[in-house]
Amino acid sequence: MDLVELLQQAQRLTNETKMDTEMPGVERTMSQVLQATQELHSRVTQTGTNDLQAHILLGSKGVDLPQLTQKLETLSARQSFEPLDPVTDTDVQGYLKNERENAILSVIDETNRSIFEAVERQKWRCIYAEWGEEKELLLNALVGPHQEDFPDVQRQMVPTAMADEPTPFSRLSVIQQLYAKEISAYNVLHIQGTQRTNLVSTFAQLAQQSFDDSLVAEMWNVLVFMADVTPLSRNIDPIKSRQSAPQFIIQARTYLERRYKTYMNKVIGRNLVVARRGGIPNVYNLVGSYVGVTFQRGHSLCGLHDVTDGRPLWPLVYYSLRSGDMGSAVRYLREAGTCPDLLKLMTLQKMGDRDPSTAKLEGQLKLEYNNKLHVCTDPYKKAVYVVVLACDPHDTHVELMRSIDDFLWMQLSILRGQDKRDYNIEQLTYSGLQSLILDKYGENYFNAREKTPLYFQVLALTGQFEAAIEFLARTEANRPHAVHMAIALNELCMLGTPSSVKQPLLSAEPDDPSPMKRLNLVRLIVMYAKCFEQTDTEQALQYYYLLRHFKAEDGTNAMLNCVSDLLVENCDDRMLELVFGVADESNPFRFKGGIFDEFHTMDCDKYSLAGMVGDELSKRSNYESAIKLYFIAGQLDKALRLVCSLLSQVVHQPPRPGSMRERLGEVTKQLDAALAERKTDVEAHVIVTYTVLTQVMEFFDLHHAGESRLASEILTNNRLIPTTSFEVDECVSNLKRMGSEIIKVLPDILLAAMDIVYEEYVNQRGSSGSGSVYGDETKSENKESLLRHLRGRAKALTNMAASVPYRMPSTTNQRLVQLEILMH
């Protein structure tokens, strides 16, 4: 092999080993290759194969591992949630840094907590959803389409049957129906003029006999007792009368005293052996037996004064006063022979003696109480002095206050009227007690939401009937009782109502004594009756009748407003017949029957009510219903005006079943019959307008039916459109004397008349060219004369459209001119 062949072979090998990618050539000697191999071997043996593989893996993904290592080394190694180092108070920069880091940490912690809670909720939501699906599958599998698959599952078919005379659905509950029945009976007695019953007593008896709820019965009993006072007059304000009359305080105390005597009898009945009850059944012996049962153990006498043979004196006196028997208290005190001054004062109070010596004696005993008895260890003795002297209203007497009744009786016992107050010492007044119950303690103190009857009784016994009823009316279960309590008190003239029916349910007048409120009875009854006025309309009207004495802002009767609103919202034929009755066959303006006929003692009869409802419906653009009401009210003038207004909008339309035009046609028949009898009650121009519109309606009926000749005769007879150009001025003058409703229909009348003329023209012209060559020349001249006459009529219509002093629609003028041109 020579050098040339060796060179060629080397070039061939070079070409075979040459790669497609262009890489820079490396020229190394054998020693350099050996040195690089040794360096690579030493590096691999030092770092290990794992680091080499990591470098290769990250390098293939484009990650520079040495640079990444440098970045990781720069990060802080301190944990993010480690406690912060404390700083001194003067280190402002450290304090701000700590606050910033604390804020960041709190945000991170709150975010983690919210995410955890959200995930937890989502987890349980999914679990419940899966459980629901599983339960649904199980229930569906229990009763499948094939009964034989589940032989143990017995299907019981319940037969259903409709009643022969089904009663309509009522939204009144059983309790509401019982109340409504009593209201209806009460209204009947009032309408008949007989003596009415006491609604408070009637409802209380109803609650006792028919309601299976002792708490409701007890609330009614409280109201009966508080309302058993001298009847008031409607000319006297109930609020001011109640605040100035002491009879309500006396009634409340008497009720609490009677209830406490009942309680003592129950205690004695459970302990007859210890009580040793005997003798005459009076308060004296009752209190003695009760005290014997209460203080039968020796430790119960600790701290008590004047104890003789295990029988304490002051509990006997206190419980005698608590039972409302001043005579028994005086008797116990006289038998003990102690406190002669107190005995003398109690004797004078029992006799009702209020001479100057009594006031002097009261002053001495108050001084003695303030000096000695204020810190007495016997709570019963201290309570007796407080009740007799009506002093020290801030003493709570916690040892004796075992119930709300005890607290309330104590407060009522120490009240003083404004005219009997001693301004040298602090005393409690009636308004002060009311503020204490309503404002200071309030609903939260008495847990009123769970103990509703208790809070109601406390308010009622303190003379705050309005606030008690409003609180009771907040809950749906007690609302029927609250509404009828308000009605019963209002019938006795004992309910304070605001001067305006627009006031909220509970409000106060500027000159009312604090904290007295006024109850808006109108709003309360309307809210109550609105729930069933559509299903039990008769019962709702009985409730609205109770509002006959109230006046709205505009002076109208509140009852009429309520009935009017009812009819405006539900003005169908069934409701109108229910309220107003049916028309008399002999007199279409007289209606017989109807619920409103029962209230014949009202200042306003059902015909005035119908007119009132018609006016309201007219304001609301419900003209069809307003026409019915005006017809019932006998106000033909208003009915005709509305009919004319509606006819002018639809009279040109083709007749369609069920359309307003068809309904107005039935109305016009009734009005025509009514006008035959009472034409003088309507203004002349209204009758003219109505008559022309009815004729126009007949014209369009004939026009749409294809009776052109009869339709043209109607227009000619009423002189609405001219037949020649000479009659244009006359027709325009007649049009000016008619109502504006005719002007609205005039464009449609002109178009319809022009269509009739054009149609006749086309027919005549088409028939004129169908004669023989030797036709009658006279016949041709007649037809030509008729065509000229039709063209003259068309010209008269266009002239009238141009002569009317009203703006005609541009489309109407264009159509009229177009048809006239086609006739030439």
Short mmCIF file of N, CA, C and O in Angstrom, two decimals, residues 49 336 360 569 631 636 816:
data_model
loop_
_atom_site.label_atom_id
_atom_site.label_comp_id
_atom_site.label_asym_id
_atom_site.label_seq_id
_atom_site.Cartn_x
_atom_site.Cartn_y
_atom_site.Cartn_z
N THR A 49 -21.47 8.33 42.32
CA THR A 49 -22.33 8.15 41.15
C THR A 49 -23.67 8.83 41.34
O THR A 49 -24.31 9.26 40.36
N ALA A 336 -100.65 40.72 119.50
CA ALA A 336 -99.26 40.70 119.98
C ALA A 336 -98.99 41.85 120.94
O ALA A 336 -98.08 41.76 121.77
N LYS A 360 -99.07 62.94 110.10
CA LYS A 360 -98.06 63.11 111.14
C LYS A 360 -97.57 61.78 111.66
O LYS A 360 -96.36 61.58 111.87
N GLU A 569 -108.62 44.52 44.76
CA GLU A 569 -107.67 43.45 44.51
C GLU A 569 -108.34 42.18 44.01
O GLU A 569 -107.70 41.35 43.37
N PHE A 631 -122.16 50.60 37.49
CA PHE A 631 -123.52 50.15 37.19
C PHE A 631 -124.22 49.70 38.47
O PHE A 631 -125.41 49.98 38.66
N LEU A 636 -124.70 55.98 36.18
CA LEU A 636 -124.67 55.72 34.75
C LEU A 636 -123.77 56.70 34.00
O LEU A 636 -123.17 56.36 32.97
N LEU A 816 -106.44 57.41 1.58
CA LEU A 816 -107.62 58.02 0.99
C LEU A 816 -107.32 58.60 -0.39
O LEU A 816 -108.08 58.40 -1.36
#
